[in-house]
Coordinates of N, CA and C in Angstrom, one line a residue:
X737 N 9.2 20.8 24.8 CA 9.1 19.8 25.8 C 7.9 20.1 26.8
X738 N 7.9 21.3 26.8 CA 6.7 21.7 28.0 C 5.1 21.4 27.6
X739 N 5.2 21.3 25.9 CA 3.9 20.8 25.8 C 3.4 19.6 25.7
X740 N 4.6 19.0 25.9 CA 4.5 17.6 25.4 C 3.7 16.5 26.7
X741 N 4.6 17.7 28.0 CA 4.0 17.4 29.2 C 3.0 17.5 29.4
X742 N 2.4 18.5 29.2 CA 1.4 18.8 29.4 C 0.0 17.9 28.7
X743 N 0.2 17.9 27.0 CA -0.5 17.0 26.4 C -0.4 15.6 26.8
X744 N 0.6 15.0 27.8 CA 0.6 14.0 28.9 C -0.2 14.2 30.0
X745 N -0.3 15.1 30.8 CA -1.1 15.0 32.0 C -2.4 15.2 31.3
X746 N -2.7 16.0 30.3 CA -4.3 15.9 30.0 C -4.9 15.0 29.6
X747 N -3.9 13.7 29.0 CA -4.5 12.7 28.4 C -4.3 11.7 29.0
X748 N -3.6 12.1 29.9 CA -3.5 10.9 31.6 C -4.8 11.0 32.2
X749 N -5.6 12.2 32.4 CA -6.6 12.9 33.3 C -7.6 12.4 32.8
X750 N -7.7 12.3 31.3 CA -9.1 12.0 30.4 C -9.1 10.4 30.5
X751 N -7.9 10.0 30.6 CA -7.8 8.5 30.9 C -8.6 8.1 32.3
X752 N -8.2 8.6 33.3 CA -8.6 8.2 34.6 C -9.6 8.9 34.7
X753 N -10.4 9.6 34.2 CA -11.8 10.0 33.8 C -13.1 9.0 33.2
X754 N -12.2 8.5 32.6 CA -12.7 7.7 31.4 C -12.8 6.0 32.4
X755 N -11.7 5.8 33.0 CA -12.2 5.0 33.5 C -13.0 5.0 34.6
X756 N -13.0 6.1 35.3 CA -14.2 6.1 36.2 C -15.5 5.9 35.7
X757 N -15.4 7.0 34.6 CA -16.9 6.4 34.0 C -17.0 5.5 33.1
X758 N -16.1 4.8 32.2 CA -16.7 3.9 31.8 C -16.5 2.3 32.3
X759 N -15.7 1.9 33.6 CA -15.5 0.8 34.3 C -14.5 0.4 33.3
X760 N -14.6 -0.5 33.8 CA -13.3 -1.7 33.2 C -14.3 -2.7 32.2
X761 N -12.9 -2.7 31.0 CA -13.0 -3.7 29.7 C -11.6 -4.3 29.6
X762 N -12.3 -5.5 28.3 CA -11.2 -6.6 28.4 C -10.7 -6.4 27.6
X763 N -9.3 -6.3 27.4 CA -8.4 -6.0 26.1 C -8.3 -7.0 25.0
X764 N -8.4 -7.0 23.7 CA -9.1 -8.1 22.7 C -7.7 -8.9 23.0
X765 N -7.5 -9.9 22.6 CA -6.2 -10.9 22.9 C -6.2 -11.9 21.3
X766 N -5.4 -12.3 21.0 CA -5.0 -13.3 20.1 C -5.9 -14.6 20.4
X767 N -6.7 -15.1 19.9 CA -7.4 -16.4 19.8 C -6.8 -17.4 20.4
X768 N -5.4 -17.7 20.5 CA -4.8 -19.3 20.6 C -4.3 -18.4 22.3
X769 N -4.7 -17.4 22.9 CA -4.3 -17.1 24.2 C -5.1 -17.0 25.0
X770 N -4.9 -17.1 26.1 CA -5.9 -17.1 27.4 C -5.9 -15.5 27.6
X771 N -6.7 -15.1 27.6 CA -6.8 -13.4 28.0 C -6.7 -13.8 29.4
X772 N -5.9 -12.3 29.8 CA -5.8 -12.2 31.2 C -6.6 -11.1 31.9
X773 N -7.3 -11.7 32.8 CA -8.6 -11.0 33.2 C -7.6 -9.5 33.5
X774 N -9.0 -8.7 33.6 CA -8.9 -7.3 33.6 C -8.7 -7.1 35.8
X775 N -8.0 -6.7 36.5 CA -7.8 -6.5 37.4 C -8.7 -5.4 38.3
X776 N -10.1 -5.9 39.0 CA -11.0 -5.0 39.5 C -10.1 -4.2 40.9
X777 N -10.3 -2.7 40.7 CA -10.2 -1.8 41.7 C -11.1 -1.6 42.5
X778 N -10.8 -1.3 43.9 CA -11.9 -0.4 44.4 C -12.3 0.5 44.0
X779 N -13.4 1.6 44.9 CA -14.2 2.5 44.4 C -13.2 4.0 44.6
X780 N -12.9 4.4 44.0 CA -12.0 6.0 44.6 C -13.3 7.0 45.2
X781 N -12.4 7.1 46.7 CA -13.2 7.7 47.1 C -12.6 9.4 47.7
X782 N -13.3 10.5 47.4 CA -12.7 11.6 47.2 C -13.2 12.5 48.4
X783 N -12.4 13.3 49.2 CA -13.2 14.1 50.1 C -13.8 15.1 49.3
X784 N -14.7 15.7 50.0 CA -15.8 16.8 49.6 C -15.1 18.2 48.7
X785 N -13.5 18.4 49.2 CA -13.2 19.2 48.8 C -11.9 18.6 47.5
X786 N -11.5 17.7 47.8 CA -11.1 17.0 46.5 C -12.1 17.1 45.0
X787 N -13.3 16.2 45.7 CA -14.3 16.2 44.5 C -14.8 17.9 43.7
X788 N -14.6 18.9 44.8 CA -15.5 19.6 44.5 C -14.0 20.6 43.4
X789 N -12.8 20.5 43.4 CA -11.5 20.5 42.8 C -12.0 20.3 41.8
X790 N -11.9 19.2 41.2 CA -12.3 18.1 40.2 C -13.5 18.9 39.3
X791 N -14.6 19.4 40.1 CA -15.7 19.6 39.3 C -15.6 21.1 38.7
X792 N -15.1 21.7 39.8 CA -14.9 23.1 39.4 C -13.3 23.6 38.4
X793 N -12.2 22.6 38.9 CA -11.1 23.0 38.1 C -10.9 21.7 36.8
X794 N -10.5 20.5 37.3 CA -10.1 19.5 36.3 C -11.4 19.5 35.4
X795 N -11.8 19.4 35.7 CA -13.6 18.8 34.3 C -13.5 20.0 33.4
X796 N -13.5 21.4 33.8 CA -14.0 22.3 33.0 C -12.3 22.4 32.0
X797 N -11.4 22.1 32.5 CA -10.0 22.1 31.7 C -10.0 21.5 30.8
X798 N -10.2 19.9 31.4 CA -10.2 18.7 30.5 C -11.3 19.3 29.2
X799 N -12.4 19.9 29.5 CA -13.6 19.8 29.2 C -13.3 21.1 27.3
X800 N -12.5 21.9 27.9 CA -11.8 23.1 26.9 C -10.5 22.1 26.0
X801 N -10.0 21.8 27.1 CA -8.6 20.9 26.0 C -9.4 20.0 24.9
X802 N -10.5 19.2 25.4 CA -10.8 18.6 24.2 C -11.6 19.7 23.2
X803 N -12.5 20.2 23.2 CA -13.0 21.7 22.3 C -11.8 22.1 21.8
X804 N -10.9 22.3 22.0 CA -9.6 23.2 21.3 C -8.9 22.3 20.4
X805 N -8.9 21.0 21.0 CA -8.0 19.6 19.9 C -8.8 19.3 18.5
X806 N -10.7 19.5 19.1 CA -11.3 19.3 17.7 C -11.2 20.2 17.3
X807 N -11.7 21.4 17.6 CA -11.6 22.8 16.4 C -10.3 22.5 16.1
X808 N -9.0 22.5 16.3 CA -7.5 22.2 15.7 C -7.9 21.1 14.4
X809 N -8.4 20.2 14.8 CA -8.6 18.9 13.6 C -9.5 19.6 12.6
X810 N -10.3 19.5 13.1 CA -11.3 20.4 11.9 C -10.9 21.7 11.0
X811 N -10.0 22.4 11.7 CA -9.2 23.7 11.3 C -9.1 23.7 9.7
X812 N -9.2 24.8 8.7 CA -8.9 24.8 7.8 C -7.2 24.3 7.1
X813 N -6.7 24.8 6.0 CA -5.4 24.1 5.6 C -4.0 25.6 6.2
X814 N -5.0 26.9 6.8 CA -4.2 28.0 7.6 C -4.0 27.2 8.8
X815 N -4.7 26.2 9.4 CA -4.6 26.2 10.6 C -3.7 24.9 11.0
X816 N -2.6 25.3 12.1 CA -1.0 24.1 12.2 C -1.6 23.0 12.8
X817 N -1.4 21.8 12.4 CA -1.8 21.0 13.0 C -3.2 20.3 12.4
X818 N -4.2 20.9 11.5 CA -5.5 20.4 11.3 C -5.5 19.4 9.9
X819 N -6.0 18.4 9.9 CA -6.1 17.6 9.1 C -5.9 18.7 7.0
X820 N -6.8 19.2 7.0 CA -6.1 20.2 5.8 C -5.0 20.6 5.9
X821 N -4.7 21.4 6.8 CA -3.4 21.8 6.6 C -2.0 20.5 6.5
X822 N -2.4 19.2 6.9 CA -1.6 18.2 6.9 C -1.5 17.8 5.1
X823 N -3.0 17.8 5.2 CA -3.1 17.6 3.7 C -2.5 18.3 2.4
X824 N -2.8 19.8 2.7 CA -1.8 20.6 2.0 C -0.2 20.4 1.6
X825 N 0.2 20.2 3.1 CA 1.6 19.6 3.1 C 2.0 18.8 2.1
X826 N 1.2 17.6 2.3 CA 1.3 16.5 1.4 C 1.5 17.1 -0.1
X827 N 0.4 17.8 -0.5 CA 0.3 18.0 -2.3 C 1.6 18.9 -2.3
X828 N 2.3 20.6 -1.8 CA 3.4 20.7 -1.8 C 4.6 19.6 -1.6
X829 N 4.8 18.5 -0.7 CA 5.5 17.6 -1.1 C 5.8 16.5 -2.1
X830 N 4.3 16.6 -2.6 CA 4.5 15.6 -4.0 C 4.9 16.3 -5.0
X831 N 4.2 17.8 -5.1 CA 4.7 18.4 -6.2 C 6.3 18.8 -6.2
X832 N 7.2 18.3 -5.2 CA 8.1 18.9 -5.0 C 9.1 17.3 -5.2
X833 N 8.2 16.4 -5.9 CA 8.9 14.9 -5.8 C 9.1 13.9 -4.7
X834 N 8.8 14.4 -3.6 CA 8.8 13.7 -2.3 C 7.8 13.1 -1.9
X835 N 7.8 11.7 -2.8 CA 6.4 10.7 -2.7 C 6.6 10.3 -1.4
X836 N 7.1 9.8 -0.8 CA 7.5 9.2 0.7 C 7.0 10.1 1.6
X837 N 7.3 11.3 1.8 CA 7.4 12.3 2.8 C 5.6 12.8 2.8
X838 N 4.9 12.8 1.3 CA 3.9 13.2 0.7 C 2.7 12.1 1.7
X839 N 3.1 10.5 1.1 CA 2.5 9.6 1.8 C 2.6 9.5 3.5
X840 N 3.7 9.7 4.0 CA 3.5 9.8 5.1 C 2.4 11.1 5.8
X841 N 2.4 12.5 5.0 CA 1.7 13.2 5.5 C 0.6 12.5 5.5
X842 N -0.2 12.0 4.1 CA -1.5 11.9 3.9 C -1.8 10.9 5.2
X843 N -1.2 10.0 5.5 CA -1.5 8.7 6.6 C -1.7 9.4 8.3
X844 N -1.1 10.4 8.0 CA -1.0 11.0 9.3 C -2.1 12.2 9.4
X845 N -2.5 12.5 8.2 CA -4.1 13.2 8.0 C -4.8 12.0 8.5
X846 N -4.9 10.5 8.0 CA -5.6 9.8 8.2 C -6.0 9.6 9.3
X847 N -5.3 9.3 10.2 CA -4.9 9.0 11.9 C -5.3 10.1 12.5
X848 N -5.0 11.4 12.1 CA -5.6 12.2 12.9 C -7.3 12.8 12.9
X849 N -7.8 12.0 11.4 CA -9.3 12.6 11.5 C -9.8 11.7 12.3
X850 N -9.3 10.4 12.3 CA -9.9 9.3 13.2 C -10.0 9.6 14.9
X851 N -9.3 10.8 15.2 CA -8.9 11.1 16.4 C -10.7 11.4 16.7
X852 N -11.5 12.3 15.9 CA -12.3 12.7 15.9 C -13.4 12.0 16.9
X853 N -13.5 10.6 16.3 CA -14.5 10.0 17.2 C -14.3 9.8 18.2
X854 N -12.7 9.3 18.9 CA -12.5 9.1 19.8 C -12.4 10.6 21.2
X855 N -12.5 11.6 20.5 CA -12.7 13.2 21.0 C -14.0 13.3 20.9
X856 N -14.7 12.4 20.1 CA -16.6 12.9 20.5 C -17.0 11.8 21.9
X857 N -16.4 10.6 21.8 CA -16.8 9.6 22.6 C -15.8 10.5 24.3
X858 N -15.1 10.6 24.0 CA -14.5 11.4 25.4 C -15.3 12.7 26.1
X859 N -15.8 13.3 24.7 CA -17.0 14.1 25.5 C -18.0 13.9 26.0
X860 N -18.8 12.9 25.6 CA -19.9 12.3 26.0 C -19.3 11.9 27.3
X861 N -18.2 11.0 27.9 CA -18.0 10.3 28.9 C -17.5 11.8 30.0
X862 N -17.0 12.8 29.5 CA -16.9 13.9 29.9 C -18.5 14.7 30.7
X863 N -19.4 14.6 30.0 CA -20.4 15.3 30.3 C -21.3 14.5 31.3
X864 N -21.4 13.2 30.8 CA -21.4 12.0 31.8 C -21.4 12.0 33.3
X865 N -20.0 11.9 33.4 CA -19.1 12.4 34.8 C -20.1 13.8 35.3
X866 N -19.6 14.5 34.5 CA -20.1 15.9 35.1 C -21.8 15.6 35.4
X867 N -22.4 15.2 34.6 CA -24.0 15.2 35.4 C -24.2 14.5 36.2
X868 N -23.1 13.4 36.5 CA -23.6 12.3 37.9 C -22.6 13.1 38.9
X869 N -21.7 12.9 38.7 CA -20.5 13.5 39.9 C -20.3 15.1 40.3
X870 N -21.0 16.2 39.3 CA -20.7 17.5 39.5 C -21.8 18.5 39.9
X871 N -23.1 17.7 40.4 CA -24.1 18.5 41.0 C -24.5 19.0 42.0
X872 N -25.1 20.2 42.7 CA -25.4 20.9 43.9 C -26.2 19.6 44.6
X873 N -25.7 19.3 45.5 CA -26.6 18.7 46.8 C -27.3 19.2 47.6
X874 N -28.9 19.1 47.4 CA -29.2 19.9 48.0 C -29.7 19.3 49.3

């Protein structure tokens, strides 16, 4: 349970990261619907010692959690959690008759290599942040 939390606040953090730097978009909607406009915020504004929190503790956290989630995906078929080792699973479960259980692994290999882009696009918006919001003023 405690990681579960956790893999919650980090991907709450990268969320509200994410929208700082990438503003607000419109959520695709059904054709025969009126989309409902996206709701503009103000600007968050941080004191000096908030911000300076952020650049020295949250960014460089955020910044390792995502590095640790790809090397995990990329991970060989030893490593728990990485798309091989999901894969593996799968061929032990088919050889073992369990087409269902086999298929579901493979789909969930699928889903999680796709994670990949969206772990490269969160870096970029990561490093982003960090070169406009995390520099010495001089």
């Amino acid at each position: 349970m405690r990681r579960s939390r956790g893999m919650a606040w980090g991907t709450s953090a990268v969320v509200l990261l994410s929208g700082l730097v990438g503003g607000t978009t419109v959520a695709a909607a059904d054709p025969g619907e009126t989309p409902t406009p996206t709701p503009s915020y103000g600007p968050i504004t941080l004191s000096a010692e908030e911000s300076q929190r952020v650049c020295a503790e949250v960014l460089p956290k955020l910044i390792a959690r995502r590095e640790k989630l790809a090397t995990r995906i990329n991970g060989g078929a030893d490593v728990k959690g990485s798309v091989a080792w999901l894969k593996a699973r799968a061929v032990k479960q088919r050889a073992k008759g369990h087409e269902k259980v086999a298929t579901q692994l493979e789909k969930r290999a699928e889903r999680r290599a796709g994670r990949l882009e969206q772990l490269g696009k969160i870096k970029g918006e990561l490093e982003v942040f960090k070169t406009k919001h995390c520099q010495v003023v001089r």
